[in-house]
Coordinates of N, CA and C in Angstrom, one line a residue:
M425 N 55.4 108.5 163.4 CA 56.4 109.6 163.6 C 56.8 110.2 162.3
P426 N 56.7 111.5 162.1 CA 57.1 112.1 160.8 C 58.7 112.0 160.6
P427 N 59.1 111.8 159.3 CA 60.6 111.6 159.1 C 61.3 112.9 159.4
T428 N 62.5 112.8 159.9 CA 63.3 114.0 160.2 C 64.1 114.3 159.0
Q429 N 64.7 115.5 159.0 CA 65.6 115.9 157.8 C 66.7 114.9 157.6
T430 N 67.2 114.4 158.7 CA 68.3 113.4 158.6 C 67.8 112.1 157.9
D431 N 66.6 111.7 158.3 CA 66.1 110.5 157.6 C 65.9 110.8 156.1
L432 N 65.3 111.9 155.8 CA 65.1 112.3 154.4 C 66.5 112.3 153.6
F433 N 67.5 112.9 154.3 CA 68.8 113.0 153.6 C 69.4 111.6 153.3
Y434 N 69.3 110.7 154.4 CA 69.8 109.3 154.2 C 69.0 108.6 153.1
S435 N 67.7 108.8 153.0 CA 66.9 108.2 152.0 C 67.3 108.7 150.6
F436 N 67.5 110.0 150.6 CA 67.9 110.6 149.3 C 69.3 110.0 148.9
L437 N 70.2 109.9 149.8 CA 71.5 109.4 149.5 C 71.5 108.0 149.1
A438 N 70.6 107.2 149.8 CA 70.5 105.8 149.4 C 69.9 105.7 148.0
G439 N 69.0 106.5 147.6 CA 68.4 106.5 146.3 C 69.4 106.9 145.2
L440 N 70.3 107.9 145.5 CA 71.3 108.3 144.6 C 72.3 107.1 144.4
T441 N 72.6 106.4 145.5 CA 73.6 105.3 145.4 C 73.0 104.2 144.6
V442 N 71.8 103.9 144.7 CA 71.1 102.8 143.9 C 71.2 103.3 142.4
I443 N 70.8 104.5 142.1 CA 70.8 105.0 140.8 C 72.3 105.0 140.2
A444 N 73.3 105.3 141.0 CA 74.7 105.3 140.5 C 75.1 103.9 140.2
V445 N 74.7 103.0 141.1 CA 75.1 101.5 140.9 C 74.4 101.0 139.6
L446 N 73.1 101.3 139.4 CA 72.4 100.9 138.2 C 73.0 101.5 137.0
F447 N 73.4 102.7 137.0 CA 74.0 103.4 135.9 C 75.3 102.8 135.6
S448 N 76.1 102.5 136.6 CA 77.5 101.9 136.4 C 77.3 100.5 135.8
V449 N 76.4 99.7 136.3 CA 76.1 98.4 135.7 C 75.7 98.5 134.2
F450 N 74.8 99.5 133.9 CA 74.4 99.7 132.6 C 75.5 100.1 131.7
A451 N 76.4 101.0 132.2 CA 77.5 101.5 131.4 C 78.5 100.4 131.1
L452 N 78.8 99.6 132.1 CA 79.7 98.5 132.0 C 79.2 97.4 131.0
S453 N 77.8 97.2 131.0 CA 77.2 96.2 130.1 C 77.4 96.7 128.7
I454 N 77.2 98.1 128.5 CA 77.3 98.7 127.1 C 78.8 98.5 126.7
F455 N 79.7 98.8 127.6 CA 81.2 98.8 127.3 C 81.5 97.3 126.8
Y456 N 81.1 96.3 127.6 CA 81.5 95.0 127.3 C 80.8 94.5 126.0
H457 N 79.6 95.0 125.8 CA 78.9 94.6 124.6 C 79.6 95.2 123.3
L458 N 80.0 96.5 123.4 CA 80.7 97.1 122.3 C 82.1 96.4 122.1
R459 N 82.8 96.0 123.2 CA 84.1 95.4 123.0 C 83.9 94.0 122.4
E460 N 82.8 93.3 122.7 CA 82.6 92.0 122.1 C 82.2 92.2 120.7
K461 N 81.5 93.2 120.3 CA 81.1 93.5 118.9 C 82.4 93.8 118.1
R462 N 83.3 94.6 118.7 CA 84.6 94.9 118.0 C 85.4 93.6 117.8
K463 N 85.4 92.8 118.8 CA 86.1 91.5 118.7 C 85.5 90.6 117.6
Q464 N 84.2 90.5 117.6 CA 83.5 89.7 116.5 C 83.9 90.3 115.1
L465 N 83.9 91.6 115.0 CA 84.2 92.2 113.7 C 85.7 91.9 113.3
R466 N 86.6 92.0 114.3 CA 88.0 91.6 114.0 C 88.1 90.2 113.5
D467 N 87.4 89.3 114.3 CA 87.4 87.9 113.9 C 86.9 87.7 112.5
K468 N 85.8 88.4 112.2 CA 85.2 88.2 110.8 C 86.1 88.7 109.8
L469 N 86.8 89.9 110.0 CA 87.7 90.4 109.0 C 88.9 89.5 108.8
F470 N 89.4 88.9 109.9 CA 90.5 88.0 109.9 C 90.1 86.7 109.1
Q471 N 89.0 86.2 109.4 CA 88.5 85.0 108.7 C 88.4 85.2 107.2
D472 N 87.8 86.4 106.8 CA 87.8 86.8 105.4 C 89.1 86.9 104.8
E473 N 90.1 87.5 105.6 CA 91.5 87.6 105.1 C 92.1 86.3 104.8
C474 N 91.8 85.3 105.7 CA 92.4 84.0 105.6 C 91.8 83.3 104.4
L475 N 90.5 83.5 104.1 CA 89.9 82.9 102.9 C 90.5 83.5 101.6
I476 N 90.8 84.8 101.6 CA 91.4 85.5 100.5 C 92.8 84.9 100.3
E477 N 93.5 84.8 101.4 CA 94.9 84.2 101.2 C 94.9 82.8 100.7
A478 N 93.9 82.0 101.2 CA 93.8 80.6 100.7 C 93.5 80.6 99.2
D479 N 92.7 81.6 98.7 CA 92.5 81.7 97.3 C 93.7 82.1 96.5
K480 N 94.4 83.0 97.1 CA 95.7 83.5 96.5 C 96.7 82.3 96.4
A481 N 96.8 81.5 97.4 CA 97.7 80.4 97.5 C 97.3 79.4 96.4
R482 N 96.0 79.1 96.2 CA 95.5 78.2 95.2 C 95.9 78.7 93.8
I483 N 95.6 80.0 93.6 CA 95.9 80.6 92.3 C 97.4 80.5 92.0
A484 N 98.2 80.8 93.0 CA 99.7 80.8 92.8 C 100.2 79.4 92.5
R485 N 99.6 78.4 93.1 CA 100.0 77.0 92.8 C 99.6 76.6 91.4
D486 N 98.4 77.0 91.0 CA 97.9 76.7 89.7 C 98.8 77.4 88.6
L487 N 99.1 78.6 88.9 CA 100.0 79.4 87.9 C 101.3 78.7 87.8
H488 N 101.9 78.3 89.0 CA 103.2 77.7 89.0 C 103.2 76.3 88.4
D489 N 102.3 75.5 88.8 CA 102.3 74.1 88.4 C 101.7 73.9 87.0
D490 N 100.7 74.5 86.7 CA 100.0 74.3 85.4 C 100.5 75.2 84.3
L491 N 100.3 76.5 84.4 CA 100.7 77.4 83.4 C 102.2 77.5 83.3
G492 N 102.9 77.5 84.4 CA 104.3 77.5 84.4 C 104.9 76.3 83.7
S493 N 104.4 75.2 83.9 CA 104.9 74.0 83.2 C 104.6 74.0 81.7
L494 N 103.4 74.5 81.4 CA 103.1 74.7 80.0 C 104.1 75.6 79.3
L495 N 104.3 76.8 79.9 CA 105.2 77.8 79.3 C 106.7 77.2 79.2
T496 N 107.1 76.5 80.2 CA 108.4 75.9 80.2 C 108.6 74.9 79.0
G497 N 107.5 74.1 78.8 CA 107.5 73.2 77.7 C 107.6 73.9 76.4
L498 N 106.8 75.0 76.2 CA 106.9 75.8 75.0 C 108.2 76.4 74.8
Q499 N 108.8 76.8 75.9 CA 110.2 77.4 75.8 C 111.2 76.4 75.2
F500 N 111.1 75.2 75.8 CA 112.1 74.2 75.3 C 111.8 73.9 73.8
S501 N 110.5 73.8 73.4 CA 110.2 73.5 72.0 C 110.7 74.6 71.1
F502 N 110.4 75.9 71.4 CA 110.9 77.0 70.6 C 112.4 77.1 70.6
A503 N 113.0 76.8 71.7 CA 114.5 76.8 71.8 C 115.1 75.8 70.8
A504 N 114.5 74.6 70.8 CA 114.9 73.5 69.9 C 114.8 73.9 68.4
L505 N 113.6 74.6 68.1 CA 113.4 75.0 66.8 C 114.4 76.1 66.4
A506 N 114.6 77.1 67.3 CA 115.5 78.2 67.1 C 116.9 77.7 66.9
E507 N 117.3 76.6 67.6 CA 118.6 76.0 67.4 C 118.8 75.4 66.0
K508 N 117.8 74.9 65.5 CA 117.8 74.3 64.1 C 117.8 75.3 63.0
D509 N 117.1 76.4 63.3 CA 117.0 77.5 62.3 C 117.4 78.8 62.9
R510 N 118.7 79.0 63.1 CA 119.1 80.2 63.7 C 118.9 81.5 62.9
S511 N 118.6 81.3 61.7 CA 118.4 82.5 60.8 C 117.0 83.1 60.9
N512 N 116.1 82.4 61.7 CA 114.8 82.8 61.8 C 114.7 83.7 63.1
P513 N 114.6 85.0 62.9 CA 114.5 85.9 64.1 C 113.2 85.8 64.9
L514 N 112.2 85.3 64.2 CA 110.9 85.2 64.9 C 111.0 84.1 66.0
L515 N 111.7 83.0 65.7 CA 111.8 81.9 66.6 C 112.6 82.3 67.8
V516 N 113.7 83.1 67.5 CA 114.6 83.6 68.6 C 113.8 84.5 69.5
S517 N 113.1 85.5 68.9 CA 112.3 86.4 69.6 C 111.2 85.8 70.5
S518 N 110.6 84.8 69.9 CA 109.5 84.1 70.6 C 110.0 83.3 71.8
T519 N 111.2 82.7 71.7 CA 111.8 82.0 72.8 C 112.2 83.0 73.9
E520 N 112.7 84.1 73.6 CA 113.0 85.1 74.6 C 111.8 85.7 75.3
Q521 N 110.7 85.9 74.5 CA 109.5 86.4 75.1 C 108.8 85.3 76.0
I522 N 108.9 84.1 75.7 CA 108.4 83.0 76.6 C 109.2 83.0 77.8
G523 N 110.5 83.1 77.7 CA 111.4 83.1 78.9 C 111.0 84.3 79.8
A524 N 110.8 85.5 79.2 CA 110.4 86.7 80.0 C 109.0 86.4 80.7
S525 N 108.1 85.7 80.0 CA 106.8 85.5 80.5 C 106.9 84.5 81.7
I526 N 107.8 83.6 81.6 CA 108.0 82.6 82.8 C 108.5 83.3 84.0
L527 N 109.5 84.3 83.8 CA 110.0 85.0 84.9 C 108.9 85.9 85.6
R528 N 108.1 86.5 84.7 CA 107.0 87.4 85.2 C 106.0 86.5 85.9
L529 N 105.7 85.3 85.4 CA 104.7 84.4 86.0 C 105.2 84.0 87.4
R530 N 106.5 83.7 87.5 CA 107.1 83.3 88.8 C 107.0 84.5 89.8
E531 N 107.2 85.7 89.3 CA 107.1 86.9 90.2 C 105.7 87.1 90.7
I532 N 104.7 86.9 89.8 CA 103.3 87.0 90.3 C 103.0 85.9 91.3
A533 N 103.4 84.7 91.0 CA 103.1 83.6 91.9 C 103.8 83.9 93.3
L534 N 105.0 84.4 93.3 CA 105.7 84.7 94.6 C 104.9 85.8 95.4
N535 N 104.4 86.8 94.6 CA 103.7 87.9 95.3 C 102.4 87.3 95.9
L536 N 101.8 86.4 95.2 CA 100.5 85.8 95.7 C 100.8 84.9 96.9
L537 N 101.8 84.1 96.8 CA 102.1 83.2 97.9 C 103.6 83.2 98.2
P538 N 104.1 84.0 99.2 CA 105.5 84.0 99.5 C 105.9 82.6 100.2
R539 N 106.5 81.8 99.4 CA 106.8 80.4 99.9 C 107.7 80.4 101.2
E540 N 108.6 81.4 101.3 CA 109.4 81.4 102.4 C 108.6 81.6 103.7
L541 N 107.5 82.3 103.6 CA 106.7 82.5 104.8 C 106.1 81.2 105.3
E542 N 105.8 80.3 104.3 CA 105.2 79.0 104.7 C 106.3 78.1 105.3
T543 N 107.5 78.2 104.8 CA 108.5 77.2 105.2 C 109.5 77.7 106.2
E544 N 109.8 79.0 106.2 CA 110.9 79.5 107.0 C 110.5 80.7 107.9
G545 N 109.3 81.2 107.7 CA 108.8 82.3 108.6 C 108.9 83.7 108.1
L546 N 108.5 84.6 108.9 CA 108.4 86.0 108.5 C 109.7 86.7 108.1
N547 N 110.8 86.4 108.9 CA 112.1 87.0 108.5 C 112.5 86.7 107.1
A548 N 112.4 85.4 106.8 CA 112.9 84.9 105.5 C 112.0 85.5 104.4
A549 N 110.7 85.6 104.6 CA 109.8 86.2 103.6 C 110.1 87.6 103.3
I550 N 110.3 88.4 104.4 CA 110.7 89.8 104.2 C 112.0 90.0 103.5
E551 N 113.0 89.2 103.9 CA 114.3 89.2 103.2 C 114.2 88.9 101.8
S552 N 113.5 87.9 101.4 CA 113.4 87.5 100.0 C 112.7 88.6 99.2
F553 N 111.6 89.1 99.8 CA 110.9 90.2 99.1 C 111.8 91.4 98.9
V554 N 112.5 91.8 99.9 CA 113.5 92.9 99.8 C 114.5 92.7 98.7
E555 N 115.1 91.5 98.7 CA 116.1 91.1 97.8 C 115.6 91.2 96.3
R556 N 114.4 90.7 96.1 CA 113.8 90.7 94.7 C 113.6 92.2 94.3
I557 N 113.2 93.1 95.2 CA 113.0 94.4 94.8 C 114.3 95.2 94.6
N558 N 115.3 94.9 95.4 CA 116.6 95.6 95.3 C 117.2 95.2 94.0
S559 N 116.9 94.0 93.5 CA 117.6 93.5 92.3 C 117.0 94.1 91.0
V560 N 115.8 94.6 91.1 CA 115.2 95.1 89.8 C 114.8 96.5 89.9
N561 N 115.0 97.2 91.0 CA 114.6 98.6 91.1 C 115.8 99.5 91.5
R562 N 115.8 100.7 91.1 CA 116.9 101.6 91.5 C 116.5 102.2 92.9
I563 N 116.4 101.4 93.8 CA 116.0 101.8 95.2 C 116.7 100.8 96.1
Q564 N 117.1 101.3 97.3 CA 117.8 100.5 98.3 C 116.8 100.3 99.5
I565 N 116.5 99.0 99.7 CA 115.6 98.7 100.9 C 116.5 98.0 101.9
N566 N 116.5 98.5 103.1 CA 117.3 97.9 104.2 C 116.4 97.2 105.2
Y567 N 116.8 96.0 105.5 CA 116.1 95.2 106.6 C 117.0 94.3 107.3
L568 N 117.1 94.4 108.6 CA 117.9 93.4 109.4 C 116.9 92.5 110.1
P569 N 117.1 91.2 109.9 CA 116.3 90.2 110.5 C 116.3 90.3 112.0
V570 N 115.2 90.1 112.7 CA 115.1 90.3 114.1 C 114.7 89.0 114.8
A571 N 115.3 88.7 116.0 CA 114.9 87.5 116.7 C 113.6 87.7 117.3
G572 N 112.9 86.5 117.5 CA 111.7 86.6 118.3 C 110.4 86.7 117.5
I573 N 110.5 86.6 116.1 CA 109.2 86.7 115.4 C 108.9 85.4 114.6
Q574 N 109.8 84.4 114.8 CA 109.5 83.2 114.1 C 108.3 82.4 114.7
E575 N 108.0 82.8 115.9 CA 106.9 82.1 116.6 C 105.5 82.7 116.3
I576 N 105.5 83.7 115.5 CA 104.2 84.4 115.2 C 103.4 83.4 114.4
D577 N 102.1 83.3 114.7 CA 101.1 82.4 114.0 C 101.2 82.7 112.5
K578 N 101.2 81.7 111.7 CA 101.4 81.9 110.2 C 100.3 82.8 109.6
E579 N 99.1 82.7 110.0 CA 98.0 83.5 109.4 C 98.3 85.0 109.8
K580 N 98.7 85.2 111.0 CA 99.0 86.6 111.4 C 100.3 87.1 110.8
A581 N 101.3 86.2 110.6 CA 102.5 86.6 109.9 C 102.2 87.0 108.5
M582 N 101.2 86.3 107.9 CA 100.8 86.7 106.5 C 100.2 88.1 106.5
V583 N 99.4 88.4 107.5 CA 98.8 89.8 107.5 C 99.9 90.8 107.6
L584 N 100.9 90.6 108.5 CA 102.0 91.5 108.7 C 102.8 91.6 107.4
F585 N 103.0 90.5 106.7 CA 103.8 90.5 105.5 C 103.0 91.4 104.4
R586 N 101.7 91.2 104.3 CA 100.9 92.0 103.3 C 101.0 93.5 103.6
V587 N 101.0 93.8 104.9 CA 101.2 95.3 105.3 C 102.5 95.8 104.8
I588 N 103.6 95.1 105.1 CA 104.9 95.5 104.7 C 105.0 95.6 103.2
Q589 N 104.5 94.6 102.5 CA 104.4 94.5 101.0 C 103.7 95.8 100.4
E590 N 102.6 96.1 101.0 CA 101.7 97.2 100.5 C 102.4 98.5 100.7
I591 N 103.0 98.7 101.9 CA 103.7 100.0 102.2 C 104.9 100.2 101.3
I592 N 105.7 99.2 101.1 CA 106.9 99.3 100.3 C 106.5 99.5 98.8
S593 N 105.5 98.8 98.3 CA 105.0 99.0 97.0 C 104.5 100.4 96.7
N594 N 103.7 100.9 97.7 CA 103.2 102.3 97.6 C 104.4 103.3 97.5
S595 N 105.4 103.1 98.3 CA 106.5 104.0 98.3 C 107.3 103.9 97.0
I596 N 107.4 102.7 96.4 CA 108.1 102.6 95.1 C 107.3 103.3 94.0
K597 N 106.0 103.1 94.0 CA 105.2 103.7 93.0 C 105.0 105.2 93.0
H598 N 104.9 105.7 94.3 CA 104.4 107.1 94.4 C 105.4 108.1 95.0
S599 N 106.4 107.6 95.8 CA 107.1 108.6 96.6 C 108.4 109.1 96.0
K600 N 108.9 108.4 94.9 CA 110.2 108.7 94.3 C 111.3 108.6 95.4
A601 N 111.2 107.6 96.3 CA 112.2 107.4 97.3 C 113.4 106.7 96.7
S602 N 114.6 106.9 97.3 CA 115.8 106.2 96.9 C 116.2 105.2 98.0
V603 N 115.7 105.4 99.2 CA 116.0 104.5 100.3 C 114.7 104.2 101.2
I604 N 114.5 102.9 101.5 CA 113.4 102.6 102.4 C 114.1 101.7 103.5
D605 N 113.8 102.1 104.8 CA 114.3 101.3 105.9 C 113.1 100.6 106.6
V606 N 113.2 99.3 106.8 CA 112.2 98.5 107.5 C 112.8 98.0 108.8
G607 N 112.1 98.3 109.9 CA 112.6 97.8 111.2 C 111.5 97.2 112.0
I608 N 111.9 96.1 112.8 CA 110.9 95.4 113.6 C 111.5 95.3 115.0
E609 N 110.7 95.6 116.0 CA 111.2 95.4 117.4 C 110.1 94.6 118.2
V610 N 110.5 93.7 119.0 CA 109.6 92.9 119.8 C 109.9 93.2 121.3
H611 N 108.9 93.7 122.0 CA 109.0 93.9 123.4 C 108.0 93.0 124.1
H612 N 108.1 93.1 125.5 CA 107.3 92.1 126.2 C 105.8 92.4 126.1
S613 N 105.4 93.7 125.7 CA 104.0 94.0 125.6 C 103.6 94.4 124.2
H614 N 104.5 94.8 123.3 CA 104.1 95.2 122.0 C 105.1 94.7 120.9
F615 N 104.6 94.6 119.7 CA 105.3 94.3 118.5 C 105.3 95.7 117.8
I616 N 106.5 96.1 117.3 CA 106.6 97.4 116.7 C 107.2 97.3 115.3
L617 N 106.5 97.8 114.3 CA 106.9 97.9 112.9 C 107.1 99.3 112.5
E618 N 108.3 99.6 112.0 CA 108.6 101.0 111.5 C 109.1 100.9 110.0
I619 N 108.5 101.7 109.2 CA 109.0 101.8 107.8 C 109.2 103.2 107.4
R620 N 110.4 103.6 107.0 CA 110.6 105.0 106.6 C 111.1 105.0 105.1
D621 N 110.8 106.1 104.5 CA 111.4 106.4 103.2 C 111.8 107.8 103.1
D622 N 112.7 108.1 102.1 CA 113.1 109.5 101.9 C 112.5 110.2 100.7
G623 N 111.2 109.8 100.5 CA 110.5 110.3 99.3 C 109.8 111.6 99.5
T624 N 108.9 111.9 98.6 CA 108.3 113.2 98.5 C 107.2 113.4 99.5
G625 N 106.7 112.4 100.2 CA 105.7 112.5 101.2 C 104.3 112.7 100.6
F626 N 103.2 112.7 101.4 CA 101.9 112.8 101.0 C 101.0 113.2 102.2
D627 N 99.7 113.6 101.9 CA 98.8 113.9 102.9 C 98.0 112.6 103.3
Y628 N 98.5 112.0 104.3 CA 97.9 110.6 104.6 C 96.4 110.7 104.9
E629 N 96.0 111.6 105.8 CA 94.5 111.7 106.1 C 93.7 112.0 104.9
R630 N 94.1 112.9 104.1 CA 93.3 113.2 102.9 C 93.3 112.0 101.9
C631 N 94.4 111.4 101.7 CA 94.4 110.2 100.8 C 93.6 109.1 101.3
L632 N 93.5 108.9 102.6 CA 92.8 107.8 103.2 C 91.3 108.0 103.0
Q633 N 90.8 109.2 102.8 CA 89.4 109.5 102.5 C 89.0 109.3 101.0
Q634 N 90.0 109.2 100.2 CA 89.8 109.1 98.7 C 89.5 107.7 98.3
K635 N 88.6 107.5 97.4 CA 88.2 106.1 97.0 C 89.3 105.3 96.4
Y636 N 90.1 106.0 95.6 CA 91.1 105.2 94.8 C 92.3 104.9 95.6
H637 N 92.4 105.3 96.8 CA 93.6 104.9 97.7 C 93.2 103.6 98.5
S638 N 92.8 102.6 97.8 CA 92.4 101.3 98.5 C 93.6 100.7 99.2
G639 N 94.8 100.9 98.7 CA 96.0 100.3 99.4 C 96.1 100.8 100.8
L640 N 95.9 102.1 101.1 CA 96.0 102.6 102.4 C 94.9 102.1 103.3
K641 N 93.7 101.9 102.7 CA 92.6 101.4 103.5 C 92.9 99.9 103.9
N642 N 93.5 99.2 102.9 CA 93.9 97.8 103.2 C 94.9 97.7 104.4
I643 N 95.9 98.6 104.4 CA 96.8 98.6 105.4 C 96.2 98.8 106.8
Q644 N 95.3 99.9 106.8 CA 94.6 100.2 108.1 C 93.7 99.1 108.5
S645 N 93.0 98.4 107.6 CA 92.1 97.3 107.9 C 92.9 96.2 108.5
R646 N 94.0 95.8 107.9 CA 94.8 94.7 108.3 C 95.4 94.9 109.7
I647 N 95.9 96.2 110.0 CA 96.4 96.5 111.3 C 95.2 96.4 112.3
G648 N 94.0 96.9 111.9 CA 92.9 96.8 112.8 C 92.5 95.3 113.2
M649 N 92.7 94.4 112.2 CA 92.5 93.0 112.5 C 93.3 92.5 113.7
L650 N 94.5 93.0 113.8 CA 95.4 92.6 114.8 C 95.3 93.5 116.1
N651 N 94.3 94.3 116.1 CA 94.1 95.2 117.3 C 95.2 96.2 117.4
G652 N 95.9 96.6 116.3 CA 97.0 97.4 116.3 C 96.6 98.9 116.1
I653 N 97.7 99.7 116.2 CA 97.5 101.2 115.9 C 98.6 101.6 114.9
I654 N 98.1 102.4 113.9 CA 99.1 102.9 112.9 C 99.2 104.4 113.0
H655 N 100.4 104.9 113.0 CA 100.6 106.4 113.0 C 101.5 106.7 111.8
V656 N 101.1 107.7 111.0 CA 101.9 108.0 109.8 C 102.2 109.5 109.9
E657 N 103.5 109.8 109.7 CA 104.0 111.1 109.5 C 104.6 111.3 108.1
S658 N 104.3 112.3 107.4 CA 104.7 112.4 106.0 C 104.9 113.9 105.6
S659 N 106.0 114.2 105.0 CA 106.3 115.5 104.5 C 107.2 115.5 103.3
A660 N 107.2 116.5 102.5 CA 108.2 116.6 101.4 C 109.6 116.7 101.8
E661 N 109.9 117.2 103.0 CA 111.2 117.4 103.5 C 111.8 116.1 104.2
N662 N 110.9 115.3 104.8 CA 111.4 114.2 105.6 C 110.9 112.8 105.1
G663 N 110.1 112.8 104.0 CA 109.6 111.5 103.5 C 108.5 111.0 104.4
T664 N 108.3 109.7 104.4 CA 107.1 109.2 105.1 C 107.6 108.1 106.2
H665 N 107.0 108.2 107.3 CA 107.3 107.3 108.4 C 106.1 106.6 108.9
Y666 N 106.0 105.3 108.8 CA 104.9 104.5 109.3 C 105.4 103.9 110.7
F667 N 104.6 104.1 111.7 CA 104.9 103.6 113.0 C 103.7 102.8 113.4
I668 N 103.9 101.4 113.5 CA 102.7 100.5 113.8 C 103.0 99.8 115.1
T669 N 102.1 99.7 116.0 CA 102.2 99.0 117.2 C 101.1 98.0 117.3
I670 N 101.4 96.8 117.8 CA 100.4 95.7 117.9 C 100.7 95.0 119.3
P671 N 99.6 94.8 120.1 CA 99.8 94.1 121.3 C 100.5 92.7 121.1
Y672 N 101.4 92.4 121.9 CA 102.2 91.2 121.8 C 101.3 90.0 121.8
R673 N 100.3 90.0 122.7 CA 99.5 88.8 122.8 C 98.7 88.5 121.5
Q674 N 98.4 89.5 120.7 CA 97.6 89.3 119.5 C 98.4 88.5 118.5
L675 N 99.7 88.5 118.5 CA 100.5 87.8 117.5 C 101.1 86.5 118.0
F676 N 101.3 86.4 119.3 CA 102.0 85.2 119.9 C 101.2 84.3 120.7
H677 N 99.9 84.6 120.7 CA 98.9 83.7 121.4 C 97.8 83.4 120.4
A678 N 97.8 82.3 119.8 CA 97.0 82.0 118.6 C 95.5 82.3 118.8
N679 N 95.0 82.0 120.0 CA 93.5 82.2 120.3 C 93.2 83.5 120.9
N680 N 94.1 84.4 121.0 CA 93.9 85.6 121.7 C 93.6 86.8 120.8
W681 N 92.3 87.0 120.5 CA 91.9 88.0 119.6 C 91.0 89.0 120.3

């Protein structure tokens, strides 16, 4: 019996359905493959970042324990000599220079390894960093500690600290700002970091494309490691505003990447 138009229609419809199902399966497989690739890339970047931080920690300890001890010993020796021969300006000057070198060495070691982050958590590390900058720069940085961030995994807290450190350092160097506000909010679904300054502003997208703005690329890369999103608004009239959101689970569940 020859097929009727109805039979042909249903056969055609069945064929389209099979093609649609196959296409959907293929598209889903591509989607999951790309998502897995992105996850693997984030994992690799994070592992590399952890290795870099481990090297920084080792260098900081070496500077503090070895070179720091050596300079402190020299300072005591020169101070003793200067005490015996107060008429020698070279001894007095050398003692002062060694003292200044020790302070600078401690500052470098603290930047490499924020000890408060290791012992007290992210709040304490940010507070200490802000206090050090406020004490030596003609700029006011405001930060109010926030509850709920002490449980962040240490490695991820270090990534966040480096982002804050980089943004504030960039603002001090380039924006001519007088005030920087740092704010953190923790919600049930997202962690939010906002940093504002009243500086001169800049073209974020253009600077991001330039080779010598590695600091901006580092910020973006670190936020990407945490599966976060960064939005920057900047103008000469309103300064610069960084708005960063990171999924809650990325920070508070150690194995959730």
